[in-house]
Amino acid sequence: MDLRSILLPPGTFTIGKKFDFEAGHRLAGLAPGHKCARQHGHSYEVEVILTAPTLENPGFVTDFGLLGPFKAFLDTELDHRDLHEILPFEPTSERLAQFLAGWFIQHLQPKVHGRLVAVIVRETRSSWARFHMEER
């Protein structure tokens, strides 16, 4: 079989990269009896998803190495912190995903080829929130 004869279909390319950090929080807006109103912690997992209609050499949406500053931000600003003490909003996973999307757009988007599509924040293996970017 001549592999050069296989036609490449049109479409877009999408990548994702996961990061993690440990942090505590409480959700003061909940009723006092709600378990999440009490101080507790999570092993957060954050995934950024990027897309591009074309690839940069050697065939990347974005070089994963260029996402290092995002991990550095998580490590220096959020890791092993009380999120309700440092963030200017109630630290739900939904709001955290939106906040991290904002940080990414402000600090990394101008430096990478791919466009941020979404940020997913997982508090546990079975619980997550996704902030999906509007098309720009």
Short mmCIF file of N, CA and C in Angstrom, two decimals:
data_model
loop_
_atom_site.label_atom_id
_atom_site.label_comp_id
_atom_site.label_asym_id
_atom_site.label_seq_id
_atom_site.Cartn_x
_atom_site.Cartn_y
_atom_site.Cartn_z
N MET A 1 0.85 -1.19 0.00
CA MET A 1 0.00 0.00 0.00
C MET A 1 0.89 1.24 0.00
N ASP A 2 0.57 2.17 -0.86
CA ASP A 2 1.30 3.44 -0.93
C ASP A 2 0.62 4.42 0.03
N LEU A 3 1.25 4.70 1.16
CA LEU A 3 0.65 5.57 2.17
C LEU A 3 0.49 7.01 1.69
N ARG A 4 1.22 7.38 0.65
CA ARG A 4 1.09 8.74 0.10
C ARG A 4 -0.25 8.93 -0.61
N SER A 5 -0.94 7.84 -0.89
CA SER A 5 -2.21 7.94 -1.60
C SER A 5 -3.39 8.25 -0.67
N ILE A 6 -3.15 8.24 0.63
CA ILE A 6 -4.22 8.53 1.58
C ILE A 6 -4.45 10.03 1.63
N LEU A 7 -5.67 10.44 1.35
CA LEU A 7 -6.01 11.85 1.35
C LEU A 7 -6.25 12.33 2.77
N LEU A 8 -5.74 13.50 3.07
CA LEU A 8 -5.93 14.08 4.40
C LEU A 8 -7.20 14.92 4.38
N PRO A 9 -8.17 14.59 5.22
CA PRO A 9 -9.44 15.33 5.21
C PRO A 9 -9.27 16.73 5.79
N PRO A 10 -10.11 17.67 5.37
CA PRO A 10 -10.07 19.00 5.97
C PRO A 10 -10.67 18.97 7.36
N GLY A 11 -10.29 19.92 8.18
CA GLY A 11 -10.84 20.01 9.53
C GLY A 11 -9.96 20.87 10.41
N THR A 12 -10.23 20.81 11.68
CA THR A 12 -9.43 21.55 12.65
C THR A 12 -8.73 20.58 13.58
N PHE A 13 -7.70 21.06 14.22
CA PHE A 13 -6.90 20.26 15.14
C PHE A 13 -7.16 20.76 16.55
N THR A 14 -7.20 19.85 17.51
CA THR A 14 -7.45 20.20 18.90
C THR A 14 -6.48 19.43 19.78
N ILE A 15 -5.92 20.13 20.78
CA ILE A 15 -5.05 19.50 21.76
C ILE A 15 -5.52 19.86 23.16
N GLY A 16 -5.07 19.09 24.12
CA GLY A 16 -5.35 19.39 25.52
C GLY A 16 -4.13 19.08 26.36
N LYS A 17 -3.97 19.81 27.43
CA LYS A 17 -2.87 19.55 28.37
C LYS A 17 -3.42 19.70 29.77
N LYS A 18 -3.08 18.73 30.63
CA LYS A 18 -3.54 18.73 32.02
C LYS A 18 -2.44 19.21 32.95
N PHE A 19 -2.87 19.92 33.98
CA PHE A 19 -2.00 20.42 35.03
C PHE A 19 -2.68 20.12 36.36
N ASP A 20 -1.93 20.16 37.45
CA ASP A 20 -2.57 19.93 38.74
C ASP A 20 -1.99 20.84 39.81
N PHE A 21 -2.79 21.01 40.86
CA PHE A 21 -2.34 21.74 42.04
C PHE A 21 -3.24 21.34 43.21
N GLU A 22 -2.76 21.58 44.39
CA GLU A 22 -3.48 21.27 45.62
C GLU A 22 -3.91 22.58 46.26
N ALA A 23 -5.16 22.65 46.70
CA ALA A 23 -5.62 23.87 47.36
C ALA A 23 -6.85 23.58 48.21
N GLY A 24 -7.08 24.48 49.14
CA GLY A 24 -8.26 24.40 49.98
C GLY A 24 -9.20 25.55 49.68
N HIS A 25 -10.44 25.38 50.09
CA HIS A 25 -11.42 26.46 49.97
C HIS A 25 -12.64 26.12 50.80
N ARG A 26 -13.50 27.09 50.89
CA ARG A 26 -14.83 26.90 51.44
C ARG A 26 -15.74 27.80 50.63
N LEU A 27 -17.00 27.45 50.59
CA LEU A 27 -17.96 28.24 49.82
C LEU A 27 -18.92 28.90 50.80
N ALA A 28 -18.56 30.11 51.18
CA ALA A 28 -19.30 30.83 52.22
C ALA A 28 -20.73 31.13 51.82
N GLY A 29 -21.04 31.12 50.54
CA GLY A 29 -22.39 31.42 50.08
C GLY A 29 -23.38 30.30 50.28
N LEU A 30 -22.90 29.16 50.75
CA LEU A 30 -23.80 28.02 50.97
C LEU A 30 -24.35 28.04 52.38
N ALA A 31 -25.42 27.30 52.58
CA ALA A 31 -26.01 27.18 53.92
C ALA A 31 -24.99 26.60 54.88
N PRO A 32 -25.01 27.03 56.14
CA PRO A 32 -24.02 26.57 57.12
C PRO A 32 -23.92 25.05 57.25
N GLY A 33 -24.98 24.32 57.01
CA GLY A 33 -24.94 22.87 57.13
C GLY A 33 -24.38 22.15 55.91
N HIS A 34 -24.19 22.85 54.82
CA HIS A 34 -23.69 22.23 53.59
C HIS A 34 -22.21 21.89 53.78
N LYS A 35 -21.82 20.68 53.37
CA LYS A 35 -20.44 20.24 53.60
C LYS A 35 -19.41 21.13 52.90
N CYS A 36 -19.77 21.74 51.78
CA CYS A 36 -18.81 22.59 51.06
C CYS A 36 -18.69 23.99 51.66
N ALA A 37 -19.53 24.30 52.65
CA ALA A 37 -19.39 25.56 53.37
C ALA A 37 -18.25 25.48 54.37
N ARG A 38 -17.86 24.25 54.72
CA ARG A 38 -16.73 24.04 55.64
C ARG A 38 -15.43 24.04 54.86
N GLN A 39 -14.36 24.40 55.52
CA GLN A 39 -13.03 24.35 54.90
C GLN A 39 -12.72 22.92 54.48
N HIS A 40 -12.27 22.76 53.24
CA HIS A 40 -11.88 21.44 52.73
C HIS A 40 -10.92 21.67 51.58
N GLY A 41 -10.32 20.59 51.09
CA GLY A 41 -9.34 20.74 50.02
C GLY A 41 -9.57 19.79 48.88
N HIS A 42 -8.88 20.09 47.78
CA HIS A 42 -8.97 19.27 46.58
C HIS A 42 -7.60 19.11 45.94
N SER A 43 -7.44 18.01 45.25
CA SER A 43 -6.32 17.84 44.32
C SER A 43 -6.88 18.24 42.96
N TYR A 44 -6.77 19.52 42.65
CA TYR A 44 -7.36 20.05 41.42
C TYR A 44 -6.60 19.56 40.20
N GLU A 45 -7.33 19.30 39.15
CA GLU A 45 -6.76 19.01 37.84
C GLU A 45 -7.37 20.02 36.87
N VAL A 46 -6.50 20.70 36.15
CA VAL A 46 -6.93 21.72 35.20
C VAL A 46 -6.48 21.29 33.82
N GLU A 47 -7.39 21.35 32.86
CA GLU A 47 -7.04 21.03 31.48
C GLU A 47 -7.36 22.23 30.60
N VAL A 48 -6.38 22.60 29.78
CA VAL A 48 -6.61 23.64 28.78
C VAL A 48 -6.75 22.94 27.43
N ILE A 49 -7.69 23.41 26.62
CA ILE A 49 -7.96 22.83 25.31
C ILE A 49 -7.79 23.93 24.27
N LEU A 50 -6.95 23.67 23.27
CA LEU A 50 -6.67 24.65 22.22
C LEU A 50 -6.97 24.04 20.86
N THR A 51 -7.31 24.90 19.91
CA THR A 51 -7.60 24.45 18.56
C THR A 51 -6.93 25.37 17.55
N ALA A 52 -6.74 24.84 16.35
CA ALA A 52 -6.18 25.63 15.25
C ALA A 52 -6.59 24.98 13.93
N PRO A 53 -6.83 25.80 12.90
CA PRO A 53 -7.17 25.24 11.59
C PRO A 53 -5.96 24.73 10.83
N THR A 54 -4.78 25.21 11.23
CA THR A 54 -3.52 24.80 10.59
C THR A 54 -2.51 24.47 11.67
N LEU A 55 -1.45 23.80 11.28
CA LEU A 55 -0.40 23.43 12.22
C LEU A 55 0.86 24.25 11.96
N GLU A 56 1.59 24.50 13.03
CA GLU A 56 2.90 25.12 12.92
C GLU A 56 3.94 24.02 12.86
N ASN A 57 5.10 24.32 12.25
CA ASN A 57 6.18 23.33 12.20
C ASN A 57 6.57 22.90 13.60
N PRO A 58 6.80 21.65 13.81
CA PRO A 58 6.85 20.57 12.84
C PRO A 58 5.51 19.87 12.62
N GLY A 59 4.44 20.43 13.16
CA GLY A 59 3.10 19.83 13.04
C GLY A 59 2.33 19.95 14.33
N PHE A 60 2.44 21.11 15.00
CA PHE A 60 1.82 21.34 16.30
C PHE A 60 0.68 22.35 16.19
N VAL A 61 -0.36 22.15 17.01
CA VAL A 61 -1.30 23.24 17.27
C VAL A 61 -0.54 24.29 18.07
N THR A 62 0.08 23.83 19.13
CA THR A 62 0.95 24.64 19.99
C THR A 62 1.94 23.68 20.62
N ASP A 63 3.18 24.08 20.70
CA ASP A 63 4.18 23.28 21.40
C ASP A 63 3.78 23.22 22.87
N PHE A 64 3.61 22.02 23.42
CA PHE A 64 3.21 21.88 24.82
C PHE A 64 4.16 22.62 25.75
N GLY A 65 5.42 22.73 25.38
CA GLY A 65 6.40 23.43 26.21
C GLY A 65 6.06 24.90 26.40
N LEU A 66 5.36 25.49 25.44
CA LEU A 66 4.98 26.91 25.55
C LEU A 66 3.90 27.14 26.60
N LEU A 67 3.30 26.07 27.10
CA LEU A 67 2.27 26.19 28.13
C LEU A 67 2.86 26.18 29.54
N GLY A 68 4.19 26.08 29.64
CA GLY A 68 4.87 26.07 30.94
C GLY A 68 4.53 27.24 31.84
N PRO A 69 4.39 28.46 31.32
CA PRO A 69 4.03 29.58 32.20
C PRO A 69 2.68 29.40 32.90
N PHE A 70 1.76 28.66 32.28
CA PHE A 70 0.48 28.39 32.93
C PHE A 70 0.70 27.53 34.17
N LYS A 71 1.52 26.50 34.04
CA LYS A 71 1.84 25.64 35.19
C LYS A 71 2.56 26.44 36.27
N ALA A 72 3.47 27.31 35.85
CA ALA A 72 4.18 28.15 36.82
C ALA A 72 3.21 29.04 37.59
N PHE A 73 2.22 29.59 36.89
CA PHE A 73 1.21 30.42 37.56
C PHE A 73 0.43 29.59 38.59
N LEU A 74 -0.02 28.41 38.20
CA LEU A 74 -0.74 27.55 39.15
C LEU A 74 0.11 27.25 40.37
N ASP A 75 1.39 26.93 40.13
CA ASP A 75 2.29 26.56 41.23
C ASP A 75 2.57 27.72 42.18
N THR A 76 2.78 28.91 41.63
CA THR A 76 3.17 30.03 42.49
C THR A 76 1.99 30.74 43.13
N GLU A 77 0.85 30.78 42.45
CA GLU A 77 -0.27 31.57 42.94
C GLU A 77 -1.39 30.77 43.59
N LEU A 78 -1.60 29.51 43.18
CA LEU A 78 -2.75 28.75 43.68
C LEU A 78 -2.38 27.52 44.51
N ASP A 79 -1.26 26.90 44.21
CA ASP A 79 -0.90 25.64 44.86
C ASP A 79 -0.70 25.83 46.37
N HIS A 80 -1.33 24.95 47.13
CA HIS A 80 -1.27 24.95 48.59
C HIS A 80 -1.70 26.28 49.20
N ARG A 81 -2.76 26.84 48.63
CA ARG A 81 -3.33 28.09 49.14
C ARG A 81 -4.79 27.86 49.52
N ASP A 82 -5.33 28.79 50.32
CA ASP A 82 -6.77 28.83 50.59
C ASP A 82 -7.37 29.73 49.53
N LEU A 83 -8.04 29.15 48.58
CA LEU A 83 -8.53 29.90 47.43
C LEU A 83 -9.50 31.01 47.81
N HIS A 84 -10.34 30.77 48.81
CA HIS A 84 -11.30 31.81 49.21
C HIS A 84 -10.61 33.03 49.81
N GLU A 85 -9.35 32.88 50.22
CA GLU A 85 -8.60 34.00 50.79
C GLU A 85 -7.86 34.81 49.72
N ILE A 86 -7.58 34.21 48.56
CA ILE A 86 -6.76 34.92 47.57
C ILE A 86 -7.51 35.30 46.30
N LEU A 87 -8.61 34.64 46.01
CA LEU A 87 -9.34 34.94 44.77
C LEU A 87 -10.44 35.96 45.04
N PRO A 88 -10.71 36.83 44.08
CA PRO A 88 -11.70 37.89 44.28
C PRO A 88 -13.14 37.45 43.99
N PHE A 89 -13.42 36.16 44.14
CA PHE A 89 -14.75 35.61 43.86
C PHE A 89 -14.92 34.34 44.67
N GLU A 90 -16.15 33.87 44.77
CA GLU A 90 -16.44 32.59 45.43
C GLU A 90 -15.76 31.49 44.61
N PRO A 91 -14.83 30.73 45.20
CA PRO A 91 -13.99 29.81 44.42
C PRO A 91 -14.66 28.48 44.06
N THR A 92 -15.74 28.56 43.28
CA THR A 92 -16.33 27.34 42.74
C THR A 92 -15.48 26.89 41.55
N SER A 93 -15.62 25.65 41.14
CA SER A 93 -14.89 25.16 39.98
C SER A 93 -15.27 25.92 38.72
N GLU A 94 -16.54 26.28 38.60
CA GLU A 94 -17.00 27.01 37.43
C GLU A 94 -16.30 28.36 37.32
N ARG A 95 -16.28 29.10 38.42
CA ARG A 95 -15.63 30.42 38.39
C ARG A 95 -14.12 30.30 38.26
N LEU A 96 -13.54 29.27 38.85
CA LEU A 96 -12.11 29.05 38.72
C LEU A 96 -11.74 28.76 37.27
N ALA A 97 -12.55 27.97 36.58
CA ALA A 97 -12.29 27.69 35.16
C ALA A 97 -12.34 28.96 34.34
N GLN A 98 -13.33 29.82 34.60
CA GLN A 98 -13.43 31.08 33.87
C GLN A 98 -12.23 31.99 34.18
N PHE A 99 -11.84 32.06 35.43
CA PHE A 99 -10.69 32.87 35.84
C PHE A 99 -9.41 32.39 35.16
N LEU A 100 -9.20 31.07 35.13
CA LEU A 100 -7.99 30.53 34.51
C LEU A 100 -8.00 30.76 32.99
N ALA A 101 -9.18 30.73 32.38
CA ALA A 101 -9.28 31.07 30.96
C ALA A 101 -8.86 32.52 30.75
N GLY A 102 -9.31 33.41 31.63
CA GLY A 102 -8.92 34.81 31.53
C GLY A 102 -7.44 35.02 31.68
N TRP A 103 -6.83 34.31 32.64
CA TRP A 103 -5.37 34.42 32.80
C TRP A 103 -4.67 33.93 31.55
N PHE A 104 -5.11 32.81 31.02
CA PHE A 104 -4.49 32.24 29.82
C PHE A 104 -4.57 33.22 28.65
N ILE A 105 -5.74 33.78 28.43
CA ILE A 105 -5.92 34.72 27.31
C ILE A 105 -5.03 35.95 27.48
N GLN A 106 -4.95 36.46 28.68
CA GLN A 106 -4.16 37.66 28.93
C GLN A 106 -2.66 37.41 28.84
N HIS A 107 -2.20 36.26 29.33
CA HIS A 107 -0.76 36.04 29.44
C HIS A 107 -0.15 35.11 28.40
N LEU A 108 -0.92 34.16 27.88
CA LEU A 108 -0.34 33.18 26.96
C LEU A 108 -0.88 33.24 25.53
N GLN A 109 -2.15 33.60 25.39
CA GLN A 109 -2.76 33.55 24.06
C GLN A 109 -1.95 34.30 23.01
N PRO A 110 -1.40 35.46 23.31
CA PRO A 110 -0.62 36.17 22.28
C PRO A 110 0.66 35.44 21.87
N LYS A 111 1.11 34.48 22.67
CA LYS A 111 2.39 33.83 22.42
C LYS A 111 2.28 32.43 21.82
N VAL A 112 1.06 31.92 21.67
CA VAL A 112 0.89 30.56 21.16
C VAL A 112 0.04 30.58 19.89
N HIS A 113 0.24 29.56 19.06
CA HIS A 113 -0.48 29.48 17.79
C HIS A 113 -1.94 29.10 17.97
N GLY A 114 -2.24 28.14 18.81
CA GLY A 114 -3.61 27.67 18.98
C GLY A 114 -4.48 28.66 19.73
N ARG A 115 -5.79 28.55 19.53
CA ARG A 115 -6.76 29.40 20.22
C ARG A 115 -7.37 28.60 21.37
N LEU A 116 -7.43 29.21 22.54
CA LEU A 116 -8.04 28.56 23.69
C LEU A 116 -9.52 28.32 23.42
N VAL A 117 -9.95 27.08 23.59
CA VAL A 117 -11.35 26.70 23.39
C VAL A 117 -12.07 26.58 24.73
N ALA A 118 -11.41 25.94 25.71
CA ALA A 118 -12.06 25.69 26.98
C ALA A 118 -11.02 25.42 28.06
N VAL A 119 -11.47 25.60 29.29
CA VAL A 119 -10.70 25.21 30.47
C VAL A 119 -11.61 24.33 31.31
N ILE A 120 -11.08 23.19 31.71
CA ILE A 120 -11.81 22.26 32.57
C ILE A 120 -11.11 22.22 33.92
N VAL A 121 -11.89 22.32 35.00
CA VAL A 121 -11.36 22.20 36.36
C VAL A 121 -12.03 21.01 37.01
N ARG A 122 -11.22 20.07 37.47
CA ARG A 122 -11.73 18.89 38.17
C ARG A 122 -11.37 18.99 39.65
N GLU A 123 -12.37 18.87 40.50
CA GLU A 123 -12.13 18.82 41.94
C GLU A 123 -11.87 17.38 42.38
N THR A 124 -12.54 16.45 41.73
CA THR A 124 -12.38 15.03 42.02
C THR A 124 -12.37 14.29 40.68
N ARG A 125 -12.18 12.98 40.73
CA ARG A 125 -12.19 12.20 39.49
C ARG A 125 -13.55 12.24 38.80
N SER A 126 -14.62 12.47 39.59
CA SER A 126 -15.96 12.41 39.00
C SER A 126 -16.67 13.76 38.93
N SER A 127 -16.05 14.83 39.41
CA SER A 127 -16.70 16.15 39.42
C SER A 127 -15.84 17.17 38.72
N TRP A 128 -16.43 17.86 37.74
CA TRP A 128 -15.68 18.84 36.97
C TRP A 128 -16.58 19.95 36.49
N ALA A 129 -15.94 21.06 36.10
CA ALA A 129 -16.63 22.19 35.49
C ALA A 129 -15.83 22.60 34.26
N ARG A 130 -16.54 23.02 33.23
CA ARG A 130 -15.89 23.43 31.99
C ARG A 130 -16.35 24.83 31.63
N PHE A 131 -15.39 25.71 31.35
CA PHE A 131 -15.69 27.04 30.82
C PHE A 131 -15.32 27.01 29.35
N HIS A 132 -16.31 27.22 28.50
CA HIS A 132 -16.11 27.16 27.06
C HIS A 132 -16.05 28.58 26.52
N MET A 133 -14.99 28.89 25.79
CA MET A 133 -14.80 30.23 25.24
C MET A 133 -15.79 30.50 24.12
N GLU A 134 -16.27 31.73 24.05
CA GLU A 134 -17.05 32.15 22.88
C GLU A 134 -16.09 32.37 21.74
N GLU A 135 -16.55 32.14 20.52
CA GLU A 135 -15.70 32.36 19.34
C GLU A 135 -15.38 33.84 19.24
N ARG A 136 -14.11 34.12 18.92
CA ARG A 136 -13.69 35.52 18.75
C ARG A 136 -13.28 35.75 17.34
#
